Amino acid sequence: LRAATAGGYLHGYRWCFGENDLALAVATLGPVIIGVKWWTGMFAPDPSNRLHRTGRVEGGHCALITAISVADSYYTLHNSWGPTWGRRGNAYITRRDMAALLADDGEAAITTAPALPAS
């Protein structure tokens, strides 16, 4: 985020402080960048296109949270691994699992005022 801000791609960013902040930001402002520990059960979505915080921690990963379903209690996560991962690069993760990921040293950042690169 700092590099994107320094490069003129963003004017700034703000941190989410927990899952409730994430839910509010995604619902009202738009996509949020997350950085979380990546668990074995998150490498491949299940047949319902859901990720599971199961197995062991394999490392860290960043992704984009693009939507929330309050009624069904899950987020839509867009991954950088291309359109063959999940459904066109997207999968679902429960709000409960997201809360646990954020509580376990995870980060979520809301970008402010996207901009074109400075020329």
Tab-separated table of C-alpha atoms in Angstrom:
chain	number	residue	atom	x	y	z
A	1	LEU	CA	0.000	0.000	0.000
A	2	ARG	CA	2.814	2.382	0.798
A	3	ALA	CA	4.385	1.755	-2.606
A	4	ALA	CA	1.039	2.309	-4.368
A	5	THR	CA	0.559	5.541	-2.454
A	6	ALA	CA	4.128	6.690	-3.154
A	7	GLY	CA	3.677	5.813	-6.844
A	8	GLY	CA	0.563	7.949	-7.098
A	9	TYR	CA	-1.882	5.043	-7.536
A	10	LEU	CA	-3.655	5.853	-4.238
A	11	HIS	CA	-4.052	8.977	-2.200
A	12	GLY	CA	-4.090	6.958	1.000
A	13	TYR	CA	-5.526	4.083	2.983
A	14	ARG	CA	-7.136	3.377	6.329
A	15	TRP	CA	-6.945	0.229	8.465
A	16	CYS	CA	-9.899	-1.898	9.480
A	17	PHE	CA	-9.760	-2.910	13.129
A	18	GLY	CA	-11.570	-6.224	13.052
A	19	GLU	CA	-14.236	-8.025	11.108
A	20	ASN	CA	-17.018	-5.531	11.884
A	21	ASP	CA	-14.963	-2.715	10.341
A	22	LEU	CA	-14.289	-4.932	7.317
A	23	ALA	CA	-17.998	-5.692	6.886
A	24	LEU	CA	-18.931	-2.014	7.087
A	25	ALA	CA	-16.169	-0.964	4.686
A	26	VAL	CA	-17.001	-3.582	2.045
A	27	ALA	CA	-20.729	-2.869	2.308
A	28	THR	CA	-20.419	0.906	2.049
A	29	LEU	CA	-17.092	1.811	0.422
A	30	GLY	CA	-16.121	-1.071	-1.837
A	31	PRO	CA	-13.277	-3.601	-2.043
A	32	VAL	CA	-10.816	-4.038	0.817
A	33	ILE	CA	-7.291	-5.472	0.601
A	34	ILE	CA	-6.510	-8.166	3.178
A	35	GLY	CA	-3.279	-9.791	4.274
A	36	VAL	CA	-3.815	-12.948	6.320
A	37	LYS	CA	-2.265	-16.262	7.265
A	38	TRP	CA	-3.128	-18.786	4.531
A	39	TRP	CA	-4.281	-22.197	5.742
A	40	THR	CA	-4.161	-25.536	3.903
A	41	GLY	CA	-7.963	-25.520	3.501
A	42	MET	CA	-7.809	-22.192	1.689
A	43	PHE	CA	-5.732	-23.279	-1.311
A	44	ALA	CA	-8.652	-24.835	-3.169
A	45	PRO	CA	-12.320	-23.949	-2.644
A	46	ASP	CA	-14.689	-26.829	-1.864
A	47	PRO	CA	-17.455	-27.862	-4.331
A	48	SER	CA	-19.612	-24.988	-3.002
A	49	ASN	CA	-16.738	-22.572	-3.788
A	50	ARG	CA	-16.018	-21.968	-0.107
A	51	LEU	CA	-12.673	-21.640	1.633
A	52	HIS	CA	-12.037	-23.200	5.023
A	53	ARG	CA	-9.581	-22.131	7.707
A	54	THR	CA	-8.500	-25.716	8.318
A	55	GLY	CA	-5.287	-27.698	8.294
A	56	ARG	CA	-2.171	-25.733	9.142
A	57	VAL	CA	-0.780	-22.317	8.371
A	58	GLU	CA	1.152	-22.531	5.100
A	59	GLY	CA	2.293	-18.892	4.955
A	60	GLY	CA	0.747	-15.520	4.305
A	61	HIS	CA	-1.235	-14.172	1.376
A	62	CYS	CA	-2.955	-11.001	0.206
A	63	ALA	CA	-6.305	-10.952	-1.562
A	64	LEU	CA	-9.191	-8.602	-2.239
A	65	ILE	CA	-12.544	-8.758	-0.465
A	66	THR	CA	-15.033	-7.554	-3.057
A	67	ALA	CA	-18.447	-8.188	-1.490
A	68	ILE	CA	-20.306	-9.296	1.609
A	69	SER	CA	-23.522	-11.263	1.970
A	70	VAL	CA	-24.898	-10.221	5.342
A	71	ALA	CA	-27.858	-12.603	5.004
A	72	ASP	CA	-25.641	-15.626	4.334
A	73	SER	CA	-22.716	-14.442	6.510
A	74	TYR	CA	-19.866	-14.712	3.995
A	75	TYR	CA	-17.459	-12.571	1.993
A	76	THR	CA	-16.490	-12.887	-1.647
A	77	LEU	CA	-12.718	-13.097	-1.918
A	78	HIS	CA	-10.909	-12.376	-5.197
A	79	ASN	CA	-7.545	-14.107	-5.457
A	80	SER	CA	-4.596	-13.217	-7.678
A	81	TRP	CA	-4.086	-16.811	-8.881
A	82	GLY	CA	-6.060	-16.340	-12.079
A	83	PRO	CA	-9.481	-17.289	-13.433
A	84	THR	CA	-9.009	-21.059	-12.997
A	85	TRP	CA	-8.903	-20.703	-9.186
A	86	GLY	CA	-12.356	-20.898	-7.609
A	87	ARG	CA	-14.998	-19.446	-9.893
A	88	ARG	CA	-13.268	-16.960	-12.180
A	89	GLY	CA	-10.752	-16.192	-9.428
A	90	ASN	CA	-13.366	-15.800	-6.677
A	91	ALA	CA	-14.401	-17.876	-3.667
A	92	TYR	CA	-16.397	-17.396	-0.470
A	93	ILE	CA	-15.215	-17.309	3.124
A	94	THR	CA	-17.426	-17.104	6.203
A	95	ARG	CA	-17.460	-14.039	8.364
A	96	ARG	CA	-16.485	-16.268	11.286
A	97	ASP	CA	-13.348	-17.518	9.499
A	98	MET	CA	-12.505	-13.984	8.364
A	99	ALA	CA	-12.841	-12.714	11.937
A	100	ALA	CA	-10.432	-15.424	13.100
A	101	LEU	CA	-7.953	-14.605	10.305
A	102	LEU	CA	-7.992	-10.902	11.162
A	103	ALA	CA	-7.663	-11.611	14.903
A	104	ASP	CA	-4.595	-13.782	14.168
A	105	ASP	CA	-2.339	-10.918	12.981
A	106	GLY	CA	-4.370	-10.311	9.822
A	107	GLU	CA	-4.689	-6.928	8.173
A	108	ALA	CA	-7.386	-5.213	6.149
A	109	ALA	CA	-6.921	-1.867	4.422
A	110	ILE	CA	-9.459	0.417	2.787
A	111	THR	CA	-7.999	2.410	-0.081
A	112	THR	CA	-9.019	6.030	-0.380
A	113	ALA	CA	-9.408	8.101	-3.524
A	114	PRO	CA	-7.870	5.894	-6.235
A	115	ALA	CA	-5.864	7.885	-8.722
A	116	LEU	CA	-4.114	7.457	-12.021
A	117	PRO	CA	-0.329	7.185	-11.800
A	118	ALA	CA	1.505	10.467	-11.782
A	119	SER	CA	3.135	11.175	-15.123
